[in-house]
Amino acid sequence: MALLATAMRRGTTVPGQTAAMATIGDWFDRCRVGTGRTAWWPGRITLFEQRTGVIAHDCPQRPSWCYGTPGHARAQQLAALALGDQQRRRQAEEALVGCVTDNRQLALLRDNSLCHGGAGLVLTTWRAATDADPGSELAAVLPRLRTGLEQRLHLDGPPSTGGLLEGEAGMRLAGHTVDTDTPDTTRWDLCLLLTG
């Protein structure tokens, strides 16, 4: 969904693209648990859940860019912006606000990485805040998230593995991007489909 939305926002469209985004959006709606600030999406859907439409997960998982509510919310926000769907935009932004202000979900973060840790959460929230409705609280929660990442980094140190997704490089790059409040001229996070 994020890829289709990003392409559309940049003027690249193909036949069926809008219909595909609508189909994916409907699937996100069927898989969503809760509404508003309590909404979240499971990281994976079992065959049983897909067939029955009954989500068996009882609580959200860690708030990661790669498979958690932040990544799902950002993809839907991008699609909503591309399609002019204000209802989906509000739902996505509210779900992300609920996620990043829920200490139970934040406590599930196990590392500081870009992929599934604190750096990815901060970067995803920052990107969503830059495109958010003016009434959204996303920008207001960013300082708290950034401070939380720095505290975890001080306690745990940088990620132990190397590379962009799970290593110190990605964590530092995300931190620099958010701290300077300007995207890097390379638009490096386009590979994560966070940039619209």
Coordinates of C-alpha atoms in Angstrom, one line a residue:
M1 CA 0.0 0.0 0.0
A2 CA 2.8 2.4 0.9
L3 CA 4.6 1.7 -2.5
L4 CA 1.4 2.3 -4.5
A5 CA 0.6 5.5 -2.5
T6 CA 4.1 6.9 -2.8
A7 CA 4.1 6.2 -6.6
M8 CA 0.7 7.9 -6.9
R9 CA 1.8 10.9 -4.9
R10 CA 4.8 11.3 -7.2
G11 CA 2.6 11.1 -10.4
T12 CA 3.2 7.5 -11.4
T13 CA 0.0 5.6 -11.9
V14 CA -1.0 2.4 -13.7
P15 CA -4.5 1.0 -14.4
G16 CA -5.9 -0.7 -11.4
Q17 CA -3.7 1.1 -8.9
T18 CA -6.5 3.0 -7.1
A19 CA -8.6 -0.2 -7.0
A20 CA -5.7 -2.1 -5.5
M21 CA -5.2 0.5 -2.8
A22 CA -8.9 0.3 -2.0
T23 CA -8.7 -3.5 -1.8
I24 CA -5.7 -3.3 0.5
G25 CA -7.4 -0.6 2.6
D26 CA -10.5 -2.9 3.0
W27 CA -8.2 -5.7 4.2
F28 CA -6.6 -3.4 6.7
D29 CA -10.1 -2.5 7.9
R30 CA -11.0 -6.1 8.4
C31 CA -7.8 -6.8 10.3
R32 CA -8.0 -3.8 12.5
V33 CA -8.7 -4.4 16.2
G34 CA -10.3 -1.5 18.0
T35 CA -11.0 2.0 16.7
G36 CA -9.6 5.5 17.2
R37 CA -6.7 5.6 19.6
T38 CA -7.2 2.0 20.6
A39 CA -6.8 0.7 17.1
W40 CA -4.0 -1.7 16.1
W41 CA -3.1 -4.3 13.5
P42 CA -1.5 -7.7 14.1
G43 CA 1.9 -8.3 12.6
R44 CA 0.7 -11.4 10.9
I45 CA -2.6 -12.9 10.0
T46 CA -3.1 -16.7 10.2
L47 CA -5.0 -18.6 7.6
F48 CA -7.8 -19.2 10.1
E49 CA -8.0 -15.4 10.8
Q50 CA -8.0 -14.6 7.1
R51 CA -10.8 -17.1 6.3
T52 CA -13.0 -16.3 9.3
G53 CA -12.3 -12.6 9.7
V54 CA -11.9 -13.2 13.4
I55 CA -8.6 -11.8 14.7
A56 CA -7.4 -14.1 17.5
H57 CA -4.5 -11.8 18.8
D58 CA -5.5 -10.4 22.1
C59 CA -3.1 -7.4 22.3
P60 CA -0.8 -5.3 20.1
Q61 CA 2.8 -6.4 19.6
R62 CA 5.8 -4.2 19.7
P63 CA 5.3 -0.9 18.0
S64 CA 7.8 -1.4 15.1
W65 CA 8.1 0.1 11.7
C66 CA 8.5 -3.3 10.0
Y67 CA 5.3 -5.1 11.2
G68 CA 3.7 -3.2 14.0
T69 CA 1.0 -0.6 14.2
P70 CA 3.3 2.4 13.3
G71 CA 4.2 0.9 9.9
H72 CA 0.6 -0.1 9.2
A73 CA -0.6 3.3 10.2
R74 CA 2.0 5.2 8.1
A75 CA 1.1 3.1 5.0
Q76 CA -2.5 3.9 5.4
Q77 CA -1.8 7.6 6.0
L78 CA 0.2 7.7 2.8
A79 CA -2.6 6.0 0.9
A80 CA -5.2 8.3 2.4
L81 CA -3.1 11.3 1.3
A82 CA -2.8 9.9 -2.2
L83 CA -6.5 9.2 -2.5
G84 CA -7.8 12.2 -0.6
D85 CA -9.5 9.9 2.0
Q86 CA -9.8 12.0 5.1
Q87 CA -11.5 9.3 7.2
R88 CA -8.6 6.8 6.6
R89 CA -6.1 9.6 7.3
R90 CA -7.7 10.4 10.7
Q91 CA -8.0 6.7 11.6
A92 CA -4.4 6.1 10.8
E93 CA -3.1 9.1 12.7
E94 CA -5.3 8.4 15.7
A95 CA -4.1 4.8 15.8
L96 CA -0.5 6.0 15.7
V97 CA -1.1 8.6 18.5
G98 CA -2.7 5.8 20.6
C99 CA 0.2 3.5 20.0
V100 CA 3.0 6.0 20.8
T101 CA 1.3 7.2 24.0
D102 CA 0.6 3.7 25.3
N103 CA 3.3 2.8 27.8
R104 CA 2.4 -0.9 27.6
Q105 CA 3.1 -0.9 23.9
L106 CA 6.3 1.1 24.2
A107 CA 7.5 -1.3 26.9
L108 CA 7.5 -4.0 24.2
L109 CA 10.4 -2.4 22.4
R110 CA 13.5 -4.6 22.9
D111 CA 16.1 -2.6 21.1
N112 CA 17.0 0.7 19.4
S113 CA 17.2 -0.5 15.8
L114 CA 15.5 1.1 12.8
C115 CA 13.7 -2.1 11.7
H116 CA 11.9 -3.2 14.9
G117 CA 13.1 -0.9 17.6
G118 CA 13.0 2.6 18.9
A119 CA 14.7 4.3 16.0
G120 CA 12.1 3.0 13.6
L121 CA 9.3 4.1 15.8
V122 CA 10.7 7.6 16.2
L123 CA 11.4 8.0 12.4
T124 CA 8.0 6.6 11.4
T125 CA 6.2 8.9 13.9
W126 CA 8.3 11.9 12.6
R127 CA 7.4 11.1 9.0
A128 CA 3.7 10.7 9.9
A129 CA 3.8 14.0 11.9
T130 CA 5.1 15.9 8.9
D131 CA 2.1 14.8 6.8
A132 CA -0.5 14.8 9.6
D133 CA -3.6 16.9 9.9
P134 CA -2.8 20.2 11.7
G135 CA -4.9 19.0 14.7
S136 CA -2.9 15.8 15.1
E137 CA -0.9 15.3 18.3
L138 CA 1.9 13.4 16.5
A139 CA 4.3 16.3 16.5
A140 CA 3.7 16.8 20.3
V141 CA 4.7 13.3 21.2
L142 CA 7.9 13.2 19.2
P143 CA 10.2 14.8 21.9
R144 CA 9.0 12.1 24.4
L145 CA 9.8 9.3 22.0
R146 CA 13.1 10.8 21.1
T147 CA 14.1 11.1 24.8
G148 CA 12.9 7.5 25.4
L149 CA 15.2 6.3 22.6
E150 CA 18.2 8.2 24.0
Q151 CA 17.5 6.8 27.5
R152 CA 17.4 3.2 26.1
L153 CA 20.6 3.9 24.1
H154 CA 22.3 5.1 27.2
L155 CA 21.2 2.0 29.2
D156 CA 21.5 -0.6 26.4
G157 CA 24.0 0.9 24.0
P158 CA 23.7 0.8 20.3
P159 CA 22.3 -2.2 18.4
S160 CA 24.9 -5.0 18.5
T161 CA 24.5 -6.0 14.8
G162 CA 25.7 -3.9 11.9
G163 CA 23.9 -2.4 9.0
L164 CA 21.0 -0.1 8.2
L165 CA 18.0 -2.0 9.5
E166 CA 19.3 -3.6 12.7
G167 CA 22.5 -1.8 13.4
E168 CA 23.9 1.5 14.7
A169 CA 24.1 3.1 11.2
G170 CA 20.3 3.1 10.8
M171 CA 19.7 4.1 14.4
R172 CA 22.1 7.1 14.1
L173 CA 20.7 8.1 10.7
A174 CA 17.2 8.1 11.9
G175 CA 18.2 10.1 15.0
H176 CA 20.0 12.7 12.9
T177 CA 17.1 13.0 10.5
V178 CA 14.6 13.6 13.3
D179 CA 16.9 15.9 15.4
T180 CA 17.6 18.2 12.4
D181 CA 13.9 18.1 11.6
T182 CA 14.7 18.0 7.9
P183 CA 14.9 15.0 5.6
D184 CA 18.4 14.2 4.4
T185 CA 19.0 15.4 0.9
T186 CA 19.4 11.7 -0.2
R187 CA 15.9 10.9 0.9
W188 CA 17.4 7.7 2.4
D189 CA 14.3 6.5 4.1
L190 CA 12.4 6.1 0.8
C191 CA 13.7 2.5 0.8
L192 CA 11.6 2.0 3.9
L193 CA 8.5 3.5 2.1
L194 CA 8.1 6.1 4.9
T195 CA 8.6 9.1 2.6
G196 CA 5.5 10.2 0.7

